[in-house]
Amino acid sequence: MLMMLKTMMSMLTNMSMLMSKHPMSMMMMVILQTMLVSMISGFMMESFWMAYMLMLIMLGGMMILFIYITSIVSNEMFNQKMNKKTMMIITTTIMVSTITMMDESMISSMSMNMETNMMNKIQQNEMTETLKKMFNTPTMKMMMTMMIFLLITLIMVAKMTNINKGPIRKMKN
């Protein structure tokens, strides 16, 4: 039921993104969507580590895009008005998701199959084994080298940038 709620929230975010016109609101929707996808993938696996890494990588890229967009669109006003069409779509989505979740909970409480439980355990074991392979001895040196390289690159970029120069584009007067 929790998974269904997250999926409905993801669909609602997608619909809201279609109606937004300002780049900053679109960027915030993409960040919210990234967090929702990482939460959904985390609940599908036994461990949250892979979803956590995915979220960190995606948010790192989003931060770069966020800085770029704020420097380009710094003078544009942010007006978000809720019209009747938007309110109807949001209300309809919430109503459909509530009805769907109620039906799903009734059906799932009546029919708990032993076979589906066994398949879920097998899938969880396979995902755990894949995650263990990534952090075990053969790939540990390569993983540590990449982490140290990324840390050094981050420190170098932070030292090279000059905060006193301001945004990429000059502001209009």
mmCIF file of C-alpha atoms in Angstrom:
data_model
loop_
_atom_site.group_PDB
_atom_site.id
_atom_site.type_symbol
_atom_site.label_atom_id
_atom_site.label_comp_id
_atom_site.label_asym_id
_atom_site.label_seq_id
_atom_site.Cartn_x
_atom_site.Cartn_y
_atom_site.Cartn_z
ATOM 1 C CA MET A 1 0.000 0.000 0.000
ATOM 2 C CA LEU A 2 2.915 2.315 0.744
ATOM 3 C CA MET A 3 4.365 1.512 -2.667
ATOM 4 C CA MET A 4 1.076 2.428 -4.316
ATOM 5 C CA LEU A 5 1.030 5.757 -2.485
ATOM 6 C CA LYS A 6 4.560 6.578 -3.663
ATOM 7 C CA THR A 7 3.650 5.646 -7.227
ATOM 8 C CA MET A 8 0.616 7.922 -7.110
ATOM 9 C CA MET A 9 2.752 10.751 -5.727
ATOM 10 C CA SER A 10 5.166 10.212 -8.593
ATOM 11 C CA MET A 11 2.327 10.407 -11.112
ATOM 12 C CA LEU A 12 1.025 13.581 -9.453
ATOM 13 C CA THR A 13 4.494 15.122 -9.687
ATOM 14 C CA ASN A 14 4.641 14.242 -13.382
ATOM 15 C CA MET A 15 1.291 15.921 -14.026
ATOM 16 C CA SER A 16 2.329 19.010 -12.079
ATOM 17 C CA MET A 17 5.504 19.248 -14.127
ATOM 18 C CA LEU A 18 3.504 19.299 -17.349
ATOM 19 C CA MET A 19 1.631 22.375 -16.169
ATOM 20 C CA SER A 20 4.544 24.378 -14.787
ATOM 21 C CA LYS A 21 6.186 26.955 -17.027
ATOM 22 C CA HIS A 22 8.970 28.333 -14.837
ATOM 23 C CA PRO A 23 12.350 26.524 -15.010
ATOM 24 C CA MET A 24 12.842 26.699 -11.242
ATOM 25 C CA SER A 25 9.561 24.909 -10.530
ATOM 26 C CA MET A 26 10.411 22.290 -13.144
ATOM 27 C CA MET A 27 13.788 21.747 -11.490
ATOM 28 C CA MET A 28 12.147 21.313 -8.090
ATOM 29 C CA MET A 29 9.744 18.773 -9.610
ATOM 30 C CA VAL A 30 12.676 16.813 -11.069
ATOM 31 C CA ILE A 31 14.413 16.790 -7.676
ATOM 32 C CA LEU A 32 11.211 15.579 -5.995
ATOM 33 C CA GLN A 33 10.793 12.928 -8.686
ATOM 34 C CA THR A 34 14.387 11.747 -8.110
ATOM 35 C CA MET A 35 13.748 11.352 -4.407
ATOM 36 C CA LEU A 36 10.522 9.441 -5.031
ATOM 37 C CA VAL A 37 12.189 7.077 -7.520
ATOM 38 C CA SER A 38 15.037 6.382 -5.114
ATOM 39 C CA MET A 39 12.559 5.655 -2.313
ATOM 40 C CA ILE A 40 10.566 3.308 -4.540
ATOM 41 C CA SER A 41 13.709 1.477 -5.688
ATOM 42 C CA GLY A 42 14.916 1.314 -2.085
ATOM 43 C CA PHE A 43 11.732 -0.424 -0.986
ATOM 44 C CA MET A 44 12.023 -2.873 -3.875
ATOM 45 C CA MET A 45 15.476 -3.988 -2.696
ATOM 46 C CA GLU A 46 16.498 -5.421 0.628
ATOM 47 C CA SER A 47 19.092 -2.717 1.197
ATOM 48 C CA PHE A 48 18.747 1.014 0.607
ATOM 49 C CA TRP A 49 22.405 1.503 -0.360
ATOM 50 C CA MET A 50 21.927 1.276 -4.108
ATOM 51 C CA ALA A 51 18.954 3.653 -4.024
ATOM 52 C CA TYR A 52 20.902 6.024 -1.778
ATOM 53 C CA MET A 53 23.841 6.098 -4.203
ATOM 54 C CA LEU A 54 21.490 6.660 -7.135
ATOM 55 C CA MET A 55 19.864 9.571 -5.327
ATOM 56 C CA LEU A 56 23.210 11.160 -4.453
ATOM 57 C CA ILE A 57 24.472 10.908 -8.026
ATOM 58 C CA MET A 58 21.248 12.298 -9.483
ATOM 59 C CA LEU A 59 21.069 15.136 -6.943
ATOM 60 C CA GLY A 60 24.690 16.035 -7.693
ATOM 61 C CA GLY A 61 23.790 16.476 -11.346
ATOM 62 C CA MET A 62 20.643 18.374 -10.381
ATOM 63 C CA MET A 63 22.686 20.794 -8.276
ATOM 64 C CA ILE A 64 24.836 21.659 -11.288
ATOM 65 C CA LEU A 65 21.725 22.187 -13.428
ATOM 66 C CA PHE A 66 20.122 24.201 -10.623
ATOM 67 C CA ILE A 67 23.109 26.568 -10.445
ATOM 68 C CA TYR A 68 23.132 26.963 -14.219
ATOM 69 C CA ILE A 69 19.389 27.660 -14.443
ATOM 70 C CA THR A 70 19.426 30.158 -11.562
ATOM 71 C CA SER A 71 22.190 32.103 -13.254
ATOM 72 C CA ILE A 72 20.301 32.227 -16.555
ATOM 73 C CA VAL A 73 16.797 32.889 -15.242
ATOM 74 C CA SER A 74 17.686 35.094 -12.296
ATOM 75 C CA ASN A 75 15.476 38.023 -13.361
ATOM 76 C CA GLU A 76 12.270 36.134 -14.189
ATOM 77 C CA MET A 77 9.454 36.356 -11.638
ATOM 78 C CA PHE A 78 8.082 33.130 -10.188
ATOM 79 C CA ASN A 79 4.274 33.107 -10.314
ATOM 80 C CA GLN A 80 2.512 29.837 -9.674
ATOM 81 C CA LYS A 81 -1.244 30.176 -10.002
ATOM 82 C CA MET A 82 -3.622 27.300 -9.403
ATOM 83 C CA ASN A 83 -6.397 27.346 -11.969
ATOM 84 C CA LYS A 84 -9.501 25.161 -12.023
ATOM 85 C CA LYS A 85 -8.002 22.668 -14.454
ATOM 86 C CA THR A 86 -5.019 22.022 -12.190
ATOM 87 C CA MET A 87 -7.198 21.640 -9.124
ATOM 88 C CA MET A 88 -9.467 19.176 -10.971
ATOM 89 C CA ILE A 89 -6.510 17.020 -12.042
ATOM 90 C CA ILE A 90 -5.012 16.968 -8.546
ATOM 91 C CA THR A 91 -8.360 16.163 -6.915
ATOM 92 C CA THR A 92 -9.122 13.411 -9.442
ATOM 93 C CA THR A 93 -5.703 11.840 -8.969
ATOM 94 C CA ILE A 94 -6.050 11.814 -5.199
ATOM 95 C CA MET A 95 -9.539 10.299 -5.396
ATOM 96 C CA VAL A 96 -8.488 7.577 -7.861
ATOM 97 C CA SER A 97 -5.419 6.716 -5.790
ATOM 98 C CA THR A 98 -7.489 6.468 -2.599
ATOM 99 C CA ILE A 99 -10.025 4.153 -4.251
ATOM 100 C CA THR A 100 -7.266 2.038 -5.799
ATOM 101 C CA MET A 101 -5.435 1.698 -2.494
ATOM 102 C CA MET A 102 -8.624 0.666 -0.710
ATOM 103 C CA ASP A 103 -9.330 -2.031 -3.306
ATOM 104 C CA GLU A 104 -5.720 -3.211 -3.256
ATOM 105 C CA SER A 105 -5.636 -3.507 0.531
ATOM 106 C CA MET A 106 -8.858 -5.519 0.575
ATOM 107 C CA ILE A 107 -7.643 -7.883 -2.129
ATOM 108 C CA SER A 108 -4.193 -8.338 -0.618
ATOM 109 C CA SER A 109 -5.570 -9.029 2.862
ATOM 110 C CA MET A 110 -7.830 -11.778 1.490
ATOM 111 C CA SER A 111 -5.281 -13.585 -0.662
ATOM 112 C CA MET A 112 -1.750 -13.980 0.721
ATOM 113 C CA ASN A 113 -0.085 -16.635 -1.376
ATOM 114 C CA MET A 114 2.815 -18.765 -0.171
ATOM 115 C CA GLU A 115 4.215 -18.901 -3.690
ATOM 116 C CA THR A 116 4.468 -15.112 -4.081
ATOM 117 C CA ASN A 117 6.180 -14.840 -0.688
ATOM 118 C CA MET A 118 8.749 -17.421 -1.792
ATOM 119 C CA MET A 119 9.386 -15.565 -5.072
ATOM 120 C CA ASN A 120 9.876 -12.291 -3.203
ATOM 121 C CA LYS A 121 12.458 -13.914 -0.924
ATOM 122 C CA ILE A 122 14.336 -15.332 -3.914
ATOM 123 C CA GLN A 123 14.405 -11.919 -5.615
ATOM 124 C CA GLN A 124 15.636 -10.241 -2.423
ATOM 125 C CA ASN A 125 18.446 -12.788 -2.081
ATOM 126 C CA GLU A 126 19.524 -12.198 -5.692
ATOM 127 C CA MET A 127 19.584 -8.421 -5.206
ATOM 128 C CA THR A 128 21.598 -8.777 -2.002
ATOM 129 C CA GLU A 129 24.158 -10.953 -3.784
ATOM 130 C CA THR A 130 24.549 -8.373 -6.575
ATOM 131 C CA LEU A 131 25.109 -5.613 -4.040
ATOM 132 C CA LYS A 132 27.690 -7.705 -2.178
ATOM 133 C CA LYS A 133 29.654 -8.281 -5.393
ATOM 134 C CA MET A 134 30.045 -4.551 -5.910
ATOM 135 C CA PHE A 135 31.722 -3.871 -2.546
ATOM 136 C CA ASN A 136 33.770 -7.065 -2.089
ATOM 137 C CA THR A 137 37.503 -7.562 -2.566
ATOM 138 C CA PRO A 138 37.903 -7.634 -6.391
ATOM 139 C CA THR A 139 36.258 -4.281 -6.969
ATOM 140 C CA MET A 140 37.108 -2.653 -3.633
ATOM 141 C CA LYS A 141 40.347 -1.034 -4.881
ATOM 142 C CA MET A 142 38.645 0.422 -7.935
ATOM 143 C CA MET A 143 35.745 1.732 -5.821
ATOM 144 C CA MET A 144 38.087 3.375 -3.297
ATOM 145 C CA THR A 145 40.156 4.909 -6.118
ATOM 146 C CA MET A 146 37.043 6.405 -7.691
ATOM 147 C CA MET A 147 35.869 7.802 -4.348
ATOM 148 C CA ILE A 148 39.233 9.416 -3.631
ATOM 149 C CA PHE A 149 39.394 10.804 -7.186
ATOM 150 C CA LEU A 150 35.932 12.344 -6.852
ATOM 151 C CA LEU A 151 36.837 13.863 -3.482
ATOM 152 C CA ILE A 152 40.035 15.416 -4.855
ATOM 153 C CA THR A 153 38.141 16.721 -7.901
ATOM 154 C CA LEU A 154 35.490 18.256 -5.653
ATOM 155 C CA ILE A 155 38.115 20.003 -3.535
ATOM 156 C CA MET A 156 39.951 21.291 -6.634
ATOM 157 C CA VAL A 157 36.782 22.698 -8.206
ATOM 158 C CA ALA A 158 35.778 24.364 -4.935
ATOM 159 C CA LYS A 159 39.213 26.013 -4.668
ATOM 160 C CA MET A 160 39.240 27.119 -8.331
ATOM 161 C CA THR A 161 35.899 28.914 -8.268
ATOM 162 C CA ASN A 162 35.848 32.545 -7.205
ATOM 163 C CA ILE A 163 32.766 33.517 -5.217
ATOM 164 C CA ASN A 164 33.398 37.253 -5.568
ATOM 165 C CA LYS A 165 32.827 37.201 -9.341
ATOM 166 C CA GLY A 166 29.084 36.447 -8.996
ATOM 167 C CA PRO A 167 26.788 34.488 -11.323
ATOM 168 C CA ILE A 168 27.667 33.279 -14.802
ATOM 169 C CA ARG A 169 25.489 35.922 -16.491
ATOM 170 C CA LYS A 170 25.297 39.579 -15.528
ATOM 171 C CA MET A 171 22.014 40.821 -14.134
ATOM 172 C CA LYS A 172 19.878 43.281 -16.114
ATOM 173 C CA ASN A 173 19.649 46.804 -14.688
#
